[in-house]
Short mmCIF file of C-alpha atoms and ligand atoms in Angstrom, two decimals:
data_model
loop_
_atom_site.label_atom_id
_atom_site.label_comp_id
_atom_site.label_asym_id
_atom_site.label_seq_id
_atom_site.Cartn_x
_atom_site.Cartn_y
_atom_site.Cartn_z
CA MET A 588 -91.30 82.65 -168.82
CA SER A 589 -93.50 82.47 -165.42
CA ARG A 590 -95.91 85.02 -165.24
CA ALA A 591 -98.62 85.89 -163.10
CA ILE A 592 -102.30 85.79 -162.78
CA PRO A 593 -103.30 88.96 -164.85
CA ALA A 594 -104.51 91.35 -161.93
CA SER A 595 -107.23 91.84 -164.19
CA SER A 596 -108.75 88.10 -163.11
CA ILE A 597 -108.59 89.38 -159.83
CA ALA A 598 -109.76 92.66 -159.61
CA ASP A 599 -113.35 92.22 -158.87
CA LYS A 600 -113.40 89.64 -155.95
CA PRO A 601 -114.67 91.10 -152.75
CA SER A 602 -111.87 92.93 -150.50
CA SER A 603 -112.43 90.46 -147.89
CA ALA A 604 -110.15 88.03 -149.91
CA SER A 605 -107.67 90.50 -150.24
CA GLN A 606 -107.09 91.00 -146.41
CA LEU A 607 -104.77 88.00 -143.95
CA GLU A 608 -106.18 87.65 -140.26
CA SER A 609 -104.25 86.86 -137.73
CA ASP A 610 -104.59 83.34 -137.54
CA GLU A 611 -103.46 83.49 -141.59
CA LEU A 612 -100.43 85.66 -140.78
CA VAL A 613 -99.32 82.97 -138.48
CA ARG A 614 -100.16 80.19 -140.46
CA TYR A 615 -98.40 81.38 -143.55
CA SER A 616 -95.71 82.97 -141.75
CA ARG A 617 -92.87 80.63 -143.23
CA HIS A 618 -94.31 82.14 -146.31
CA ILE A 619 -94.19 85.69 -146.01
CA GLY A 620 -91.25 85.37 -144.45
CA LEU A 621 -89.32 84.55 -147.79
CA SER A 622 -89.12 87.59 -149.37
CA GLU A 623 -90.11 86.52 -152.48
CA VAL A 624 -93.48 85.83 -151.20
CA GLY A 625 -94.53 88.31 -148.55
CA GLU A 626 -97.83 89.35 -147.31
CA SER A 627 -98.72 90.66 -150.91
CA GLY A 628 -97.66 87.00 -152.15
CA GLN A 629 -99.74 85.19 -149.81
CA ARG A 630 -102.95 87.35 -150.81
CA ARG A 631 -102.58 86.98 -154.20
CA LEU A 632 -102.57 83.01 -153.29
CA LYS A 633 -105.62 83.61 -151.42
CA GLN A 634 -107.50 85.62 -154.23
CA SER A 635 -106.42 82.96 -156.81
CA SER A 636 -107.90 79.81 -157.61
CA VAL A 637 -106.78 76.26 -159.00
CA LEU A 638 -108.56 73.39 -160.91
CA ILE A 639 -107.71 70.21 -160.01
CA VAL A 640 -108.92 67.81 -162.84
CA GLY A 641 -108.72 64.68 -161.22
CA ALA A 642 -108.61 64.20 -157.67
CA GLY A 643 -106.50 60.93 -158.08
CA GLY A 644 -102.69 59.83 -158.16
CA LEU A 645 -101.61 63.17 -159.08
CA GLY A 646 -104.56 65.32 -157.87
CA SER A 647 -103.67 63.89 -154.16
CA PRO A 648 -100.56 65.81 -153.15
CA ALA A 649 -101.47 68.15 -155.71
CA ALA A 650 -104.20 69.67 -153.52
CA LEU A 651 -102.65 68.91 -150.41
CA TYR A 652 -100.15 71.26 -150.83
CA LEU A 653 -102.49 73.86 -152.67
CA ALA A 654 -104.52 73.99 -149.56
CA ALA A 655 -101.89 74.26 -147.30
CA ALA A 656 -100.16 76.82 -148.80
CA GLY A 657 -103.66 79.08 -148.58
CA VAL A 658 -104.94 78.94 -152.61
CA GLY A 659 -108.13 80.47 -151.78
CA ARG A 660 -110.62 78.48 -153.94
CA ILE A 661 -109.83 74.83 -155.00
CA GLY A 662 -112.06 73.02 -157.42
CA ILE A 663 -111.60 69.20 -157.82
CA VAL A 664 -113.71 67.62 -160.63
CA ASP A 665 -113.50 63.77 -160.46
CA PHE A 666 -116.72 61.55 -161.11
CA ASP A 667 -115.25 58.20 -159.66
CA ASN A 668 -115.43 56.51 -155.92
CA VAL A 669 -112.32 55.54 -154.04
CA ASP A 670 -111.28 51.76 -154.60
CA LEU A 671 -109.17 49.91 -151.71
CA SER A 672 -106.61 49.94 -154.97
CA ASN A 673 -106.59 53.72 -154.93
CA LEU A 674 -104.87 53.93 -151.32
CA GLN A 675 -101.11 52.96 -152.68
CA ARG A 676 -100.83 56.13 -153.81
CA GLN A 677 -104.27 58.64 -153.83
CA VAL A 678 -103.11 60.28 -150.73
CA LEU A 679 -106.14 62.77 -150.24
CA HIS A 680 -108.48 59.25 -149.40
CA ASP A 681 -108.32 56.81 -146.63
CA THR A 682 -109.29 53.50 -145.88
CA ALA A 683 -112.91 54.15 -144.85
CA ALA A 684 -113.39 56.53 -147.77
CA VAL A 685 -113.64 53.60 -149.78
CA GLY A 686 -116.63 53.55 -151.65
CA SER A 687 -117.59 56.94 -151.96
CA PRO A 688 -117.45 60.26 -154.16
CA LYS A 689 -112.91 61.08 -154.36
CA THR A 690 -115.13 65.08 -154.46
CA GLN A 691 -116.43 64.36 -151.24
CA SER A 692 -113.53 62.68 -149.05
CA ALA A 693 -110.92 65.82 -150.81
CA ARG A 694 -113.19 67.90 -149.74
CA ALA A 695 -113.22 66.80 -146.22
CA ARG A 696 -109.26 66.07 -145.95
CA LEU A 697 -108.94 69.65 -147.65
CA GLU A 698 -111.38 71.40 -145.46
CA ALA A 699 -109.86 69.95 -142.41
CA ILE A 700 -106.06 71.16 -143.49
CA ASN A 701 -106.98 74.55 -144.05
CA PRO A 702 -110.48 76.09 -143.31
CA PHE A 703 -109.59 79.01 -144.84
CA VAL A 704 -109.95 77.79 -148.24
CA ARG A 705 -113.37 76.97 -149.73
CA VAL A 706 -113.19 73.51 -152.13
CA GLU A 707 -115.68 73.01 -154.44
CA SER A 708 -116.35 69.53 -155.40
CA ILE A 709 -117.42 68.83 -158.75
CA GLU A 710 -118.17 65.40 -159.25
CA ALA A 711 -119.08 65.26 -162.84
CA GLU A 712 -116.75 64.01 -165.69
CA LEU A 713 -115.08 66.46 -167.64
CA THR A 714 -116.32 66.45 -171.05
CA ALA A 715 -116.37 68.27 -174.12
CA SER A 716 -119.93 70.09 -172.90
CA ASN A 717 -118.69 71.17 -169.89
CA ALA A 718 -115.42 71.43 -169.31
CA LEU A 719 -114.90 75.50 -170.64
CA GLU A 720 -117.44 76.32 -168.24
CA ILE A 721 -115.93 74.68 -165.80
CA ILE A 722 -112.49 75.28 -166.61
CA GLY A 723 -113.11 78.80 -167.25
CA ALA A 724 -114.20 79.72 -163.58
CA TYR A 725 -110.80 79.09 -162.15
CA ASP A 726 -106.98 80.54 -162.62
CA ILE A 727 -104.99 77.74 -163.69
CA VAL A 728 -105.68 73.96 -164.17
CA VAL A 729 -103.58 71.32 -162.76
CA ASP A 730 -104.44 67.92 -164.97
CA GLY A 731 -104.31 65.09 -162.99
CA THR A 732 -105.24 62.83 -165.71
CA ASP A 733 -104.48 59.24 -166.65
CA ASN A 734 -105.79 58.95 -169.65
CA PHE A 735 -105.33 60.42 -173.58
CA LYS A 736 -109.26 61.68 -174.20
CA THR A 737 -109.42 63.93 -170.67
CA ARG A 738 -105.72 65.34 -171.30
CA TYR A 739 -106.28 66.75 -174.64
CA LEU A 740 -109.60 68.19 -173.67
CA THR A 741 -108.08 69.68 -171.08
CA ASN A 742 -105.12 70.88 -172.82
CA ASP A 743 -107.52 72.36 -175.72
CA ALA A 744 -110.12 73.81 -173.41
CA CYS A 745 -106.92 75.81 -171.64
CA VAL A 746 -105.25 76.99 -174.77
CA LEU A 747 -108.83 78.18 -175.93
CA LEU A 748 -109.74 79.96 -172.43
CA GLY A 749 -106.08 81.12 -171.92
CA ARG A 750 -105.30 79.33 -168.66
CA PRO A 751 -102.21 78.02 -167.93
CA ASN A 752 -102.69 74.21 -167.30
CA VAL A 753 -100.08 72.50 -165.11
CA TYR A 754 -99.20 68.73 -166.57
CA GLY A 755 -97.79 65.47 -165.11
CA SER A 756 -98.57 61.94 -165.82
CA VAL A 757 -96.62 58.63 -164.14
CA LEU A 758 -96.67 55.29 -165.45
CA ARG A 759 -94.40 52.46 -163.88
CA PHE A 760 -91.15 54.29 -162.05
CA GLU A 761 -91.16 57.02 -164.93
CA GLY A 762 -92.72 60.66 -165.19
CA GLN A 763 -92.86 63.93 -166.77
CA ALA A 764 -94.11 67.57 -165.81
CA SER A 765 -94.24 71.06 -167.82
CA VAL A 766 -96.34 73.99 -167.99
CA PHE A 767 -98.76 74.02 -171.19
CA GLY A 768 -100.75 76.99 -172.45
CA THR A 769 -99.05 80.21 -171.28
CA PRO A 770 -98.97 82.97 -173.56
CA ASP A 771 -96.16 82.23 -175.56
CA GLY A 772 -95.26 78.65 -174.44
CA PRO A 773 -96.04 75.33 -176.43
CA CYS A 774 -99.23 73.17 -175.68
CA TYR A 775 -99.58 69.61 -174.82
CA ARG A 776 -100.66 69.06 -178.79
CA CYS A 777 -97.20 70.48 -179.93
CA LEU A 778 -95.48 67.74 -177.20
CA PHE A 779 -97.78 64.96 -178.70
CA ARG A 780 -100.30 65.82 -181.92
CA GLU A 781 -101.49 62.44 -182.08
CA PRO A 782 -102.97 60.21 -178.93
CA PRO A 783 -101.24 56.73 -179.64
CA PRO A 784 -103.27 54.50 -181.22
CA PRO A 785 -105.63 53.21 -178.64
CA GLY A 786 -104.19 50.18 -176.17
CA LEU A 787 -100.44 50.62 -177.28
CA VAL A 788 -99.91 52.62 -174.10
CA PRO A 789 -100.40 50.88 -171.30
CA ASN A 790 -102.58 52.97 -168.32
CA CYS A 791 -101.20 52.44 -164.24
CA ALA A 792 -103.77 49.93 -163.98
CA GLU A 793 -102.47 47.60 -166.66
CA ALA A 794 -98.86 48.61 -165.84
CA GLY A 795 -99.00 49.44 -162.14
CA VAL A 796 -97.07 52.47 -160.74
CA LEU A 797 -94.82 52.84 -157.81
CA GLY A 798 -97.42 54.78 -155.49
CA VAL A 799 -94.91 57.58 -154.39
CA LEU A 800 -94.05 58.80 -158.15
CA PRO A 801 -97.41 60.74 -158.44
CA GLY A 802 -96.17 62.05 -155.15
CA LEU A 803 -93.57 63.25 -156.42
CA ILE A 804 -94.35 64.71 -160.14
CA GLY A 805 -97.74 66.07 -158.24
CA THR A 806 -96.10 68.00 -155.84
CA ILE A 807 -93.77 69.44 -158.34
CA GLN A 808 -97.33 70.04 -160.49
CA ALA A 809 -98.05 72.16 -157.02
CA THR A 810 -95.13 73.82 -157.42
CA GLU A 811 -95.53 75.06 -160.67
CA ALA A 812 -99.21 76.51 -159.97
CA ILE A 813 -97.69 78.42 -156.65
CA LYS A 814 -94.89 80.17 -158.90
CA SER A 815 -97.43 80.78 -161.71
CA ILE A 816 -99.82 82.11 -159.76
CA LEU A 817 -96.85 83.90 -156.89
CA GLY A 818 -94.84 85.15 -160.55
CA ILE A 819 -91.48 83.93 -159.26
CA GLY A 820 -89.01 81.53 -160.87
CA ASP A 821 -88.62 79.92 -163.79
CA THR A 822 -91.13 77.94 -164.68
CA LEU A 823 -91.62 74.85 -166.24
CA ALA A 824 -93.25 76.56 -169.55
CA GLY A 825 -91.24 76.07 -172.53
CA ARG A 826 -89.49 72.57 -170.44
CA LEU A 827 -90.35 68.66 -169.87
CA LEU A 828 -89.28 67.51 -166.66
CA LEU A 829 -88.44 63.76 -167.25
CA VAL A 830 -88.27 61.79 -163.97
CA ASP A 831 -86.90 58.34 -163.92
CA ALA A 832 -87.44 57.10 -159.93
CA LEU A 833 -85.31 54.16 -160.95
CA ARG A 834 -82.34 55.63 -161.18
CA MET A 835 -83.74 59.04 -159.59
CA ASN A 836 -82.73 60.77 -162.65
CA PHE A 837 -84.30 64.03 -163.43
CA ARG A 838 -83.98 66.15 -166.44
CA THR A 839 -85.87 68.59 -168.21
CA ILE A 840 -85.66 69.13 -172.20
CA ARG A 841 -86.37 72.03 -174.11
CA LEU A 842 -90.11 72.26 -175.47
CA ARG A 843 -90.63 74.87 -178.37
CA ARG A 844 -94.61 75.98 -179.45
CA ASP A 845 -95.16 73.99 -182.87
CA PRO A 846 -96.26 76.45 -185.30
CA ASP A 847 -98.19 73.95 -187.25
CA CYS A 848 -99.88 72.85 -183.81
CA PRO A 849 -103.82 73.04 -184.49
CA ALA A 850 -104.33 74.42 -180.76
CA CYS A 851 -102.01 77.15 -179.94
CA GLY A 852 -99.98 77.36 -183.34
CA THR A 853 -102.43 78.13 -186.57
CA ARG A 854 -104.91 78.16 -183.84
CA GLU A 855 -107.45 76.37 -186.52
CA LEU A 856 -108.88 74.36 -183.54
CA LYS A 857 -111.52 77.12 -182.39
CA GLU A 858 -114.16 74.96 -180.09
CA LEU A 859 -113.72 71.51 -178.55
CA ILE A 860 -114.18 68.28 -180.38
CA ASP A 861 -115.44 65.09 -179.59
CA TYR A 862 -111.75 63.46 -177.73
CA ASP A 863 -113.55 59.73 -178.00
CA GLU A 864 -113.60 59.35 -181.96
CA PHE A 865 -110.02 61.56 -181.61
CA CYS A 866 -108.02 59.19 -179.07
CA GLY A 867 -110.15 56.53 -180.69
CA THR A 868 -112.10 55.02 -177.33
CA SER A 869 -115.47 55.55 -178.92
CA PRO A 870 -117.24 52.16 -178.93
CA SER A 871 -118.09 52.45 -182.05
CA ARG A 872 -114.07 52.75 -183.18
CA ASP A 873 -113.06 49.98 -180.94
CA GLY A 874 -115.37 47.12 -182.06
CA THR A 875 -113.89 48.40 -185.91
CA ARG A 876 -110.38 48.71 -185.05
CA SER A 877 -108.37 47.77 -187.85
CA SER A 878 -106.24 45.09 -186.12
CA SER A 879 -105.69 41.27 -187.09
CA VAL A 880 -107.15 39.62 -183.85
CA ARG A 881 -110.84 38.81 -183.56
CA GLU A 882 -112.50 39.52 -180.52
CA ILE A 883 -114.84 37.86 -177.83
CA ALA A 884 -117.64 38.60 -175.71
CA PRO A 885 -116.81 36.94 -172.22
CA ARG A 886 -120.84 35.55 -173.20
CA GLU A 887 -119.26 34.12 -176.28
CA LEU A 888 -116.37 32.10 -174.55
CA SER A 889 -118.99 31.10 -171.70
CA ASP A 890 -121.21 29.32 -174.05
CA ARG A 891 -118.35 27.55 -176.40
CA LEU A 892 -116.57 26.72 -172.63
CA ARG A 893 -119.72 25.27 -171.67
CA ARG A 894 -120.87 23.57 -174.91
CA GLY A 895 -117.28 22.03 -174.63
CA ASP A 896 -115.68 23.53 -177.17
CA VAL A 897 -111.30 22.93 -177.50
CA ILE A 898 -110.18 26.34 -176.61
CA ASP A 899 -107.17 27.31 -175.58
CA LEU A 900 -107.10 29.94 -172.81
CA ILE A 901 -104.11 31.83 -172.25
CA ASP A 902 -103.86 34.81 -169.40
CA VAL A 903 -101.03 36.98 -170.32
CA ARG A 904 -101.32 39.16 -167.21
CA GLU A 905 -97.96 39.12 -164.52
CA PRO A 906 -98.19 36.45 -161.88
CA TYR A 907 -99.12 38.96 -159.38
CA GLU A 908 -102.44 39.17 -161.10
CA TRP A 909 -102.69 35.91 -161.84
CA ARG A 910 -102.79 35.30 -157.92
CA ILE A 911 -105.45 37.52 -157.62
CA ALA A 912 -108.20 36.18 -159.71
CA ARG A 913 -107.98 34.11 -162.94
CA ILE A 914 -110.43 32.52 -165.21
CA GLU A 915 -110.99 28.68 -164.59
CA GLY A 916 -109.02 26.54 -167.39
CA ALA A 917 -106.87 29.11 -168.20
CA ARG A 918 -102.97 29.07 -168.49
CA LEU A 919 -100.20 31.99 -167.44
CA ILE A 920 -98.02 33.22 -169.75
CA PRO A 921 -97.22 36.60 -169.46
CA LEU A 922 -96.94 38.87 -172.56
CA GLY A 923 -93.18 39.37 -172.35
CA ARG A 924 -92.83 35.50 -172.84
CA ILE A 925 -95.26 35.50 -175.36
CA GLY A 926 -92.99 35.21 -178.28
CA ALA A 927 -90.68 32.49 -176.73
CA SER A 928 -94.07 30.51 -175.75
CA ALA A 929 -95.32 30.72 -178.99
CA PRO A 930 -94.05 26.65 -179.66
CA GLU A 931 -96.01 25.33 -176.78
CA ILE A 932 -99.28 26.74 -178.39
CA ALA A 933 -101.60 24.67 -180.29
CA ARG A 934 -101.93 25.79 -183.86
CA ASP A 935 -104.96 23.72 -184.56
CA ARG A 936 -107.49 24.88 -182.40
CA ASP A 937 -108.77 28.31 -181.10
CA VAL A 938 -106.52 30.26 -178.62
CA VAL A 939 -108.58 32.64 -176.70
CA LEU A 940 -106.30 35.68 -175.04
CA TYR A 941 -106.85 37.30 -172.09
CA CYS A 942 -105.59 40.13 -170.01
CA HIS A 943 -106.88 42.80 -167.09
CA HIS A 944 -109.05 45.10 -169.77
CA GLY A 945 -108.10 43.75 -173.14
CA ALA A 946 -104.95 45.82 -174.64
CA ARG A 947 -102.23 43.62 -173.35
CA SER A 948 -103.70 40.31 -174.49
CA GLN A 949 -104.46 42.76 -178.43
CA ALA A 950 -100.83 42.85 -178.24
CA ALA A 951 -99.99 39.22 -177.25
CA GLY A 952 -102.43 38.63 -180.31
CA GLU A 953 -100.85 40.41 -182.74
CA ALA A 954 -97.42 39.14 -181.79
CA LEU A 955 -99.15 35.62 -182.55
CA VAL A 956 -100.55 36.56 -185.65
CA ALA A 957 -97.50 37.68 -187.30
CA GLN A 958 -96.01 34.60 -185.97
CA GLY A 959 -98.62 32.54 -188.91
CA PHE A 960 -101.06 31.57 -185.79
CA ASP A 961 -104.30 32.39 -187.54
CA ARG A 962 -107.14 31.12 -185.12
CA ILE A 963 -106.64 33.96 -182.09
CA TRP A 964 -109.43 35.81 -180.59
CA ASN A 965 -109.01 38.44 -177.71
CA LEU A 966 -111.28 38.23 -174.59
CA SER A 967 -113.24 41.74 -174.80
CA GLY A 968 -112.72 43.79 -172.07
CA GLY A 969 -110.35 41.55 -170.28
CA ILE A 970 -111.07 39.38 -167.25
CA ASP A 971 -112.70 42.00 -165.54
CA ARG A 972 -115.99 42.53 -168.01
CA TRP A 973 -115.60 38.55 -167.57
CA SER A 974 -116.02 39.27 -163.61
CA GLU A 975 -119.12 41.68 -164.40
CA GLU A 976 -120.75 39.66 -166.90
CA VAL A 977 -120.16 36.28 -166.41
CA ASP A 978 -118.76 35.10 -163.03
CA PRO A 979 -118.69 37.58 -160.25
CA SER A 980 -117.12 34.95 -158.06
CA VAL A 981 -113.88 36.57 -159.73
CA PRO A 982 -112.75 39.36 -158.04
CA THR A 983 -111.94 42.48 -160.00
CA TYR A 984 -108.45 44.69 -158.83
ZN1 LIG B 2336 -99.59 73.30 -178.98
#
């Protein structure tokens, strides 16, 4: 399954890039001593380029190890700033970098680790209009994204361009990794043809993640990228690695290319599409998605509360989140207890549910509607949007 980067893609690079200076011979001596790597493998690493999509939990360890390993050119695409809540797992960034662009902080750290590496920071969101150009400039992609929209976009662009796509994802205590987009291997769409309905699968901000887990998976991604460059061993192409950190179980399952996959099977997907539309994340679809739970905007709720309307305001987040921030007048019933707590919820008044961003409260609302409640509302955008639009004194996290 493993396959080195085609020599043609590196043949026209300047000859200086193919020589190792004496400092590099020392720096990489533990690689060079491996017969599977040697000086020629190390030169190959130096001549190669990897794009890391997302300088977050997965991208951090991947970038650190790829830089240390001497990958000649590392691109980092990200449009976020470092947030205090990132530091529990995003080890590229430090406390002093909070508030500054992740690409900037990543670049400084990687250059400090290895001055022989060229770090290219691309402070932008990867979109359907720039993905082919950005990804096309690199040999391999490490997908460190945390959302379905960018994951499908990255997958499709890699398949169209014929670039290996080293995939990883994490949630709570579990992670996955694979290598997609190899000449005869499967792609992400072979595994997940359609994205899940918006809000059904929580993200790490909603559901949490053990900080060290993206460290494990991102390091596995770096391993697979390095093996792919060197053409050694068996990569995860055609296999999905599943990691359960709580039980510390690692297992792999076979993956096959789906002949009906629109990206790598039938190849009917000839260009990038509208991924907001595909994943149901566009604002227009969010507002009209079929749900029996009506949405209420933060301002509208605030107006109603000020008018003295009798509303049962229920927070469905976890107790630790309640301790960080809450909306005055609310009571806490975590999502997991909402079904059992239904008898305590009034049926003769409006009930407004909220969570962090609106996904869990929507699920809670649907559970109550299924039990016959007909006056259930979901606070659109959750407490986060409430803080932004109504009450900035409510901390965000
Ligand atoms: Zn496919």
